[in-house]
Short mmCIF file of C-alpha atoms and ligand atoms in Angstrom, two decimals:
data_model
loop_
_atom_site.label_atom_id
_atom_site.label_comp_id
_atom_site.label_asym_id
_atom_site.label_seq_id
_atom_site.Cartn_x
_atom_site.Cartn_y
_atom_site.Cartn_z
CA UNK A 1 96.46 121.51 67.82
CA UNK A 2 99.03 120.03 70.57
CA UNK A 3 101.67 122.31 71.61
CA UNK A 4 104.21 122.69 69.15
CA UNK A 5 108.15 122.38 70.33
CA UNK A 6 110.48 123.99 67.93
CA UNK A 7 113.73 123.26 68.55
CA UNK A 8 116.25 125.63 66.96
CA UNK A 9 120.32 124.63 66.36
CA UNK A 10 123.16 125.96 65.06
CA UNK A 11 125.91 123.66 63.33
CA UNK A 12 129.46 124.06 61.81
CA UNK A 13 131.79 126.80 61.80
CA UNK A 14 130.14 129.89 63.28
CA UNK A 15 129.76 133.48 61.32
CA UNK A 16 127.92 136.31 62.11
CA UNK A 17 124.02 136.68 61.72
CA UNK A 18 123.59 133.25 63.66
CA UNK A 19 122.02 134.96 66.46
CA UNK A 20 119.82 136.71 64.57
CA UNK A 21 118.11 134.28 62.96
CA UNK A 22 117.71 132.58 66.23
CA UNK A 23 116.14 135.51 67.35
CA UNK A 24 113.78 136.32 64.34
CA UNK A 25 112.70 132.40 64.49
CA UNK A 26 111.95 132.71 68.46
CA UNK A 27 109.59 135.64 67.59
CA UNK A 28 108.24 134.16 64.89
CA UNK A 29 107.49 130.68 66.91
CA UNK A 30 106.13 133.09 69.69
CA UNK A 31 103.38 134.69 68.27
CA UNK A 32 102.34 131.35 66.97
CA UNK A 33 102.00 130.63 70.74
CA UNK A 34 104.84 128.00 70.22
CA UNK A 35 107.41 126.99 72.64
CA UNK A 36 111.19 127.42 71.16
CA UNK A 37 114.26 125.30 72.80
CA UNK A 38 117.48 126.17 72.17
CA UNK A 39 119.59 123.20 71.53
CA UNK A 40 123.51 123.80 72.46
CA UNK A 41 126.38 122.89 70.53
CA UNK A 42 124.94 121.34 67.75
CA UNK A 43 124.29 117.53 67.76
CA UNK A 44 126.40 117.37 70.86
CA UNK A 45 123.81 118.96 72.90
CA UNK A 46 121.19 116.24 72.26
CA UNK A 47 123.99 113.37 73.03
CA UNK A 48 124.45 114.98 76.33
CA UNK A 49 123.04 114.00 79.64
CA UNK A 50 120.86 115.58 80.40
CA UNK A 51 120.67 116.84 77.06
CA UNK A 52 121.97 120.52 76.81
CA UNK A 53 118.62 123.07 76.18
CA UNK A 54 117.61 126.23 76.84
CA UNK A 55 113.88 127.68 77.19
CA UNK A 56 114.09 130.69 73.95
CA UNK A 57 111.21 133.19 74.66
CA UNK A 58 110.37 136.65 72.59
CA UNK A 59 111.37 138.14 76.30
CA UNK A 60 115.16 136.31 76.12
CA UNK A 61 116.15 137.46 72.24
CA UNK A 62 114.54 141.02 72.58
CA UNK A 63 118.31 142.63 73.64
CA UNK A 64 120.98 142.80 71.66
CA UNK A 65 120.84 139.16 69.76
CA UNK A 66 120.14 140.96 66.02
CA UNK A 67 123.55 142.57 66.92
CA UNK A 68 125.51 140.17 68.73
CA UNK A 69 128.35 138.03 66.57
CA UNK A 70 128.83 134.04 67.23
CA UNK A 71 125.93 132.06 68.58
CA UNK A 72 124.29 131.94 72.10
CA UNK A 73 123.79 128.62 71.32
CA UNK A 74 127.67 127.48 71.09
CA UNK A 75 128.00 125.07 67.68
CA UNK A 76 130.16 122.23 66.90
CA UNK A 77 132.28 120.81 63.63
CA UNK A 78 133.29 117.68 64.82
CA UNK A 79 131.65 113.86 65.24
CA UNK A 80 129.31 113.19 62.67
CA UNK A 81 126.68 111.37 64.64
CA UNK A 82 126.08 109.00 61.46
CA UNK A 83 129.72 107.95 61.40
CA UNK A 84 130.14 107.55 65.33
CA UNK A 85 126.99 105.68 65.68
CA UNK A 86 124.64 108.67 67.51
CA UNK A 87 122.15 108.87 64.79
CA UNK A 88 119.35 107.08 66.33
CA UNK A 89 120.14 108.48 70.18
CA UNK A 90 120.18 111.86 68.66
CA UNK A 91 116.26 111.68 67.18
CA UNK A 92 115.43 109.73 70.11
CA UNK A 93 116.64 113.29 72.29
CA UNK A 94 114.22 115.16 70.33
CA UNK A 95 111.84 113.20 70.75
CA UNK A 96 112.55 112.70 74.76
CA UNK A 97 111.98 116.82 74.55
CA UNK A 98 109.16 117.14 72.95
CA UNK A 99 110.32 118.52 69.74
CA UNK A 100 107.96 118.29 67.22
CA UNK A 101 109.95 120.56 64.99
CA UNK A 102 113.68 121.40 64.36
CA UNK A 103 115.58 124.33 62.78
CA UNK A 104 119.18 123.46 61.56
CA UNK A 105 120.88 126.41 61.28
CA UNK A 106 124.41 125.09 59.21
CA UNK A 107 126.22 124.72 56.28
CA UNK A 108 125.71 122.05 53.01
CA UNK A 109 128.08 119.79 55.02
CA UNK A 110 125.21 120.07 58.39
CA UNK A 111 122.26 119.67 56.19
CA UNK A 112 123.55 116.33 54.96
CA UNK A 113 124.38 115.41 58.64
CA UNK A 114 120.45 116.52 59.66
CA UNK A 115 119.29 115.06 56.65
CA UNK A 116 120.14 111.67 57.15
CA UNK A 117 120.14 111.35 61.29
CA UNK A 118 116.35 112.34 60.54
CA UNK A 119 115.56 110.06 57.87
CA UNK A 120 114.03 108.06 59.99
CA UNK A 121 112.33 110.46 62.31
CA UNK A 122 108.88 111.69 61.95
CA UNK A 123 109.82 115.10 62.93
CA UNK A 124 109.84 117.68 60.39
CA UNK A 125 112.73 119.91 59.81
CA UNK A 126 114.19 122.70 58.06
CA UNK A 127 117.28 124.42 57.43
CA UNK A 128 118.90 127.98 57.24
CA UNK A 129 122.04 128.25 55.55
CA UNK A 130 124.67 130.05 57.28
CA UNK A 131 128.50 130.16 55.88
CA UNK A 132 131.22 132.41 55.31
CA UNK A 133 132.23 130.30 52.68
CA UNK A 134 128.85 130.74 50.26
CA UNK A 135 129.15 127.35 48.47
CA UNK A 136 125.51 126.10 50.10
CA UNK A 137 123.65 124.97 47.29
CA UNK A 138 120.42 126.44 46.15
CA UNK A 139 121.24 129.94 47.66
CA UNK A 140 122.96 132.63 46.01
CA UNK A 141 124.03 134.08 49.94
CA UNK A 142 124.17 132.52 53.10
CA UNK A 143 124.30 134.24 56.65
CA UNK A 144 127.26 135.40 57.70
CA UNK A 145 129.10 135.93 54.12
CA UNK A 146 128.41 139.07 53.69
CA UNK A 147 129.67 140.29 56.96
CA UNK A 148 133.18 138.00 55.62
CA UNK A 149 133.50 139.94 52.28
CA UNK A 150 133.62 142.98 54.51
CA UNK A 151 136.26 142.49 56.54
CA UNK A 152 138.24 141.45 53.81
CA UNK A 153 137.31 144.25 51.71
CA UNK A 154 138.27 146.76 54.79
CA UNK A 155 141.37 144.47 55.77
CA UNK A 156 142.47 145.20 51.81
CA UNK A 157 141.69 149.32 52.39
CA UNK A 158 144.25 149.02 54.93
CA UNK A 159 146.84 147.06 53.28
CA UNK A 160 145.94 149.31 50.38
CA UNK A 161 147.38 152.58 52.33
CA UNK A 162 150.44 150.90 53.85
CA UNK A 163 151.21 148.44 50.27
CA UNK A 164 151.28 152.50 48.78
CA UNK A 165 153.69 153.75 51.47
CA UNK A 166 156.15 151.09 50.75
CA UNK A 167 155.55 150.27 47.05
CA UNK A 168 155.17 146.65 48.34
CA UNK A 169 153.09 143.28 47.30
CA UNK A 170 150.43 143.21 50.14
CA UNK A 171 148.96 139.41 49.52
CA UNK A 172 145.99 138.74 51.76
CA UNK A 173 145.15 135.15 52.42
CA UNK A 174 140.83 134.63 52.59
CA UNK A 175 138.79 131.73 53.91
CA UNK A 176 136.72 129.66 52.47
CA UNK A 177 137.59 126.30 52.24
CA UNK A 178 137.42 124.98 48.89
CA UNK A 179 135.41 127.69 47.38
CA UNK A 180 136.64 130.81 45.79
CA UNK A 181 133.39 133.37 46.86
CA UNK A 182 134.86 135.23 49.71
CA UNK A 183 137.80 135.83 48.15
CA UNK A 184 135.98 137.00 44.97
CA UNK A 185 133.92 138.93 46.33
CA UNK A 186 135.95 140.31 49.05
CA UNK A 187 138.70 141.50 46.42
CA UNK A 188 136.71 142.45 43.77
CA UNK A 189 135.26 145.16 46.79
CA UNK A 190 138.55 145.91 48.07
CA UNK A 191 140.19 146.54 44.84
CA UNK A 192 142.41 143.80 44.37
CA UNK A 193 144.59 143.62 41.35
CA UNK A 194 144.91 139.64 41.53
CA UNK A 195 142.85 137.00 42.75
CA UNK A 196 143.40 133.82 43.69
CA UNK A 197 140.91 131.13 43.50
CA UNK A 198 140.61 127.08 44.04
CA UNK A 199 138.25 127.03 41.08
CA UNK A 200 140.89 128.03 38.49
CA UNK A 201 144.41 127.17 37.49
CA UNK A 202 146.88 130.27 37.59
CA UNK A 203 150.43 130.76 36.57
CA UNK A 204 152.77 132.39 38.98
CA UNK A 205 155.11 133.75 36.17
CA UNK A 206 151.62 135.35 34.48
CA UNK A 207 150.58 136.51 37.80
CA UNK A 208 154.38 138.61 38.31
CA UNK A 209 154.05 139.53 34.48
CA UNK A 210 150.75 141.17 35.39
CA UNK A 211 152.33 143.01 38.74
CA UNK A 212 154.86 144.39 36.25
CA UNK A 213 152.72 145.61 33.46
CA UNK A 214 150.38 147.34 36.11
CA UNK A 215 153.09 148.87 38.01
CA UNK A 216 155.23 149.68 35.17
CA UNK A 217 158.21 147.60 35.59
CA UNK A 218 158.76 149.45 38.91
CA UNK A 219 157.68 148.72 42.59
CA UNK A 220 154.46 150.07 43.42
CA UNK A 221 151.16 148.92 45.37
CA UNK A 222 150.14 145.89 44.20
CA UNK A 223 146.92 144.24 46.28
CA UNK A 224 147.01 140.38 45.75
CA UNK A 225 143.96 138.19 47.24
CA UNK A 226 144.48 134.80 47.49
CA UNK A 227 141.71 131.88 48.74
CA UNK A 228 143.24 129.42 51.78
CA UNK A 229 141.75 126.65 49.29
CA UNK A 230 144.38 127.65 45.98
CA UNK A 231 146.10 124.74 44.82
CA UNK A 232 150.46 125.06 45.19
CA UNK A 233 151.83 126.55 42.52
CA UNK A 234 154.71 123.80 42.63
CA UNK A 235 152.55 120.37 42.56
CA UNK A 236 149.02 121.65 41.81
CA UNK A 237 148.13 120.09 45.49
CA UNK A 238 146.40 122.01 47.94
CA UNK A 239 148.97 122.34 50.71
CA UNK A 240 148.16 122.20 54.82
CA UNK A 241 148.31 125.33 56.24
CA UNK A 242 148.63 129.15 55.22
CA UNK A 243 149.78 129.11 51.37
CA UNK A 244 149.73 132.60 51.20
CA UNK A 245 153.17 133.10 52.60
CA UNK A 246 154.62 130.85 50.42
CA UNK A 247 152.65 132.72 47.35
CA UNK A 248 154.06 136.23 48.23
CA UNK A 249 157.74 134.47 48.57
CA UNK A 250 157.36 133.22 45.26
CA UNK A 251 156.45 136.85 43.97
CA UNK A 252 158.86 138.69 45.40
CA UNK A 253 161.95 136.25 43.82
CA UNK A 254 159.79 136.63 40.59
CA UNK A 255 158.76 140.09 40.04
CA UNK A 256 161.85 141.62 42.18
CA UNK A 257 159.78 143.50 44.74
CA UNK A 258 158.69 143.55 48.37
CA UNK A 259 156.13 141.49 49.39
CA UNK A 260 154.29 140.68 52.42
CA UNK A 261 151.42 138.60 53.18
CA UNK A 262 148.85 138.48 55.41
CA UNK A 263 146.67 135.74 57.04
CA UNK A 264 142.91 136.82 57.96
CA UNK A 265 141.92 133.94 59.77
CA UNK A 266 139.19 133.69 62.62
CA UNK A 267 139.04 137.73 62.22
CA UNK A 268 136.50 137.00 58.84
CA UNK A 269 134.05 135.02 61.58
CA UNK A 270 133.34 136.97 64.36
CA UNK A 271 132.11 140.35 65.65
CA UNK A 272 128.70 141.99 64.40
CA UNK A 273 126.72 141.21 61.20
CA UNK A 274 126.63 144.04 58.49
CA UNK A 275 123.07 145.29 57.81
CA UNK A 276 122.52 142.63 54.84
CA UNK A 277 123.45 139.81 57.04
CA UNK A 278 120.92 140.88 59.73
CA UNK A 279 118.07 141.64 57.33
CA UNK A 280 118.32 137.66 55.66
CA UNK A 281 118.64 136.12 58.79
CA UNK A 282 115.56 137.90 60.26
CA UNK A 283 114.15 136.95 56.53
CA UNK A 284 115.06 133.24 56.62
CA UNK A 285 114.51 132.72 60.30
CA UNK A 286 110.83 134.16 59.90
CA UNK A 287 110.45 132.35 56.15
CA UNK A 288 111.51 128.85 57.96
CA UNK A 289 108.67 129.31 60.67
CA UNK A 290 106.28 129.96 57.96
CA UNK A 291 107.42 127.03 56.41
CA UNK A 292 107.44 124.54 59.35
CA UNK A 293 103.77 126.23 59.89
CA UNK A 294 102.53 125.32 56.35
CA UNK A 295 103.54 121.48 57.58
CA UNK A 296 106.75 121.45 55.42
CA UNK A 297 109.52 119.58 55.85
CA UNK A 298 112.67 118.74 54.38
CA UNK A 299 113.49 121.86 52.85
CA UNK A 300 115.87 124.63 53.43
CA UNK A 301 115.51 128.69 53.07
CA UNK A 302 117.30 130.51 50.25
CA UNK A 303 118.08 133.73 48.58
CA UNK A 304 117.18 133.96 44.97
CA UNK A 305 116.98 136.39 42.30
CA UNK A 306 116.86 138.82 45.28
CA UNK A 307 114.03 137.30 47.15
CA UNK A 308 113.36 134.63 49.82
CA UNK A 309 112.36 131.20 48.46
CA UNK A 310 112.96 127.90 49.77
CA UNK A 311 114.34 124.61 47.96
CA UNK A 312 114.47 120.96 48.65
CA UNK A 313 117.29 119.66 50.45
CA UNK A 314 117.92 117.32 48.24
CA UNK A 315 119.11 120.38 46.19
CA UNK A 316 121.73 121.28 48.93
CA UNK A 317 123.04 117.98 50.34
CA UNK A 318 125.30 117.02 47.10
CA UNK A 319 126.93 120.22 48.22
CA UNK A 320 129.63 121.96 48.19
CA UNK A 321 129.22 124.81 45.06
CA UNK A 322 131.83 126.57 43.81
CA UNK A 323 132.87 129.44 41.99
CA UNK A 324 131.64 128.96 37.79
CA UNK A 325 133.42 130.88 35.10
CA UNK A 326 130.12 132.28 34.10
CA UNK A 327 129.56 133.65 37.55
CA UNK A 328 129.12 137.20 37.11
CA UNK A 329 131.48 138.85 39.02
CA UNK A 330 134.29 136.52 37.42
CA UNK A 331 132.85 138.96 34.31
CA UNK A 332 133.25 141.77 36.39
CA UNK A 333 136.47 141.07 37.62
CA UNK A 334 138.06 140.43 34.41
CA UNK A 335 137.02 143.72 32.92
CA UNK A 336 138.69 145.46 35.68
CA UNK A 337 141.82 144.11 34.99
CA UNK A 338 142.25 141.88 37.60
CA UNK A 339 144.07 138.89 37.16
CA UNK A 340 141.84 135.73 37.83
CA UNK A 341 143.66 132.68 36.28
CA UNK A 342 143.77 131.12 33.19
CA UNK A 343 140.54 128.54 32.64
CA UNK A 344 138.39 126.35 35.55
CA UNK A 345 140.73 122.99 37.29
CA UNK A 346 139.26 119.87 37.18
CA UNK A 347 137.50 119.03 40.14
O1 F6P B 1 133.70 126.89 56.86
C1 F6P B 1 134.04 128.05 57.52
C2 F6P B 1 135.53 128.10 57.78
O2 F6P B 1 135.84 129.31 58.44
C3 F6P B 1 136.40 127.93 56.55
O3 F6P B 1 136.45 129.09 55.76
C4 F6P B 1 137.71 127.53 57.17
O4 F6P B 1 138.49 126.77 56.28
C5 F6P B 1 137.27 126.68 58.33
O5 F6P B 1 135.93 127.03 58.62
C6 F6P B 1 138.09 126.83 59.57
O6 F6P B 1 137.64 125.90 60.48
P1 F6P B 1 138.09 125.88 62.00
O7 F6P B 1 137.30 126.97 62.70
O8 F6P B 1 137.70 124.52 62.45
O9 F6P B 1 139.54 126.15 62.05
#
């Protein structure tokens, strides 16, 4: 067989774990006796002259890339080649390269971008879902969201201890666009008593009656988690900008107590994955190999039922997914008494 090119990407917002499935793919590609090219910055990389690469080798990744938060490779969020008119000049970079094959590591939103710029290109692809957010299709987890829910769950641990000092509202704002899974799962782990999420209508006066019933009428530590993607409690709009400061106003004029919120931010993207971050992207990084090996294309690594599998991207591109009222730990959360919201919005 020809020599094989794989070139490997990352795309989107950036999370940690990226690096290590770049790494786990390069040694993966290597023993195949395959050469691996890093493509920088996404797309943009390709639409740059010359176009921006870099030679991968099982020598380069052997450090500290399993470790290492962000991406060597630099990502991008903006210019969707399709609607700028790149599509065909970015296939046609691949194909200046030598790239037989392509790894697209990215969100829902960079599979659809992938998906149709290489419609047209005979170069088989696949991709490895990456998000803090969790809503890619066809996988219950994505790289990097684990690593989120922690720092949310340890930011609430420290509100937690300071919210008990001052028998104050701590409200923590989470990422996660329009999807409700970090904050879910980041509260439900760091013992929230409320939870906020774009997926389900809530009542402000329910959510005060519920601070008072818990605390007794009295202030005490109260841990509220609300997603950036909640819709106003005013207009039912989701609002530009940090709502959580205008949430935790609203609760202190209606329950009566202190309240203070916080804004997580860029904090719940960076620094080093957590162990189950690290062990799927070496997973999907390897699994994606195996499957550009087996002359697949067009499909994109997933976690299921607690295993690897793979699906179609066809399953992924309708994307985003959101947070179901049969989702378990919506069960779990409402048998520990936390406040969730009254029924699903219409989306
Ligand atoms: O999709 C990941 C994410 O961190 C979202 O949770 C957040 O809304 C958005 O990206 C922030 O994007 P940016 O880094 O462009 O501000």
């Amino acid at each position: 067989m020809s020599q094989v090119t794989l070139g490997i990407l990352t795309s989107g917002g950036d999370c940690a774990g990226l690096n290590a499935v770049i790494r786990a793919a390069t040694d993966a590609a290597a023993q195949r006796g395959w050469r691996v090219l890093g493509i920088r910055r996404g797309h943009l990389g390709l639409l740059a002259t010359p176009p921006d690469v870099i030679a991968l080798t099982a020598d380069a990744v052997r450090t500290d890339l399993l470790r290492a938060g962000g991406t060597i490779l630099g990502s991008n969020t903006k210019d969707d080649p399709n609607k700028t008119g790149r599509a065909e000049a970015v296939s046609a970079a691949l194909l200046q390269l030598g790239v037989t094959h392509l790894m697209v590591i990215g969100g829902d939103g960079s599979m659809r971008i992938f998906d149709r710029v290489l419609s047209a290109a005979n170069i088989p692809w696949v991709g490895v879902p990456k998000t803090i957010d969790n809503d890619v299709p066809g996988t219950e987890f994505a790289v990097g969201f684990f690593t989120a829910v922690g720092v949310v769950s340890e930011a609430l641990d420290r509100l937690a201890s300071t919210a008990a000092s001052h028998s104050r509202i701590m409200l923590l704002e989470a990422m996660g666009r329009d999807s409700g899974f970090l904050a879910l799962y980041g509260g439900v782990a760091g013992g929230a008593d409320v939870i906020l999420l774009p997926e389900f209508s809530y009542d402000l006066d329910a959510v005060a009656a519920h601070i008072k019933a818990i605390t007794h009428d009295r202030p005490g530590p109260v841990l509220v988690v609300v997603a950036e993607g909640v819709a106003r409690f005013d207009n039912d709009r989701r609002q530009r900008g940090s709502i959580g400061p205008d949430i935790a106003a609203e609760l202190e004029k209606r329950t009566g107590f202190d309240a203070r919120s916080t804004v997580l931010g860029h904090v719940q993207r960076g620094g080093s994955p957590v162990a189950f971050d690290r062990l799927i992207a070496s997973t999907f990084g390897v699994r994606a190999v195996e499957l550009l090996a087996d002359g697949m294309s067009g499909r994109m690594v997933a976690w299921r039922a607690g295993t690897i599998s793979d699906v179609p991207l066809t399953e992924v591109v309708g994307g985003p997914r959101f947070v179901t009222a049969d989702s378990p730990l919506i069960r779990t959360a409402r048998q520990l008494g936390i406040y969730i919201g009254d029924g699903a919005r219409p989306r």
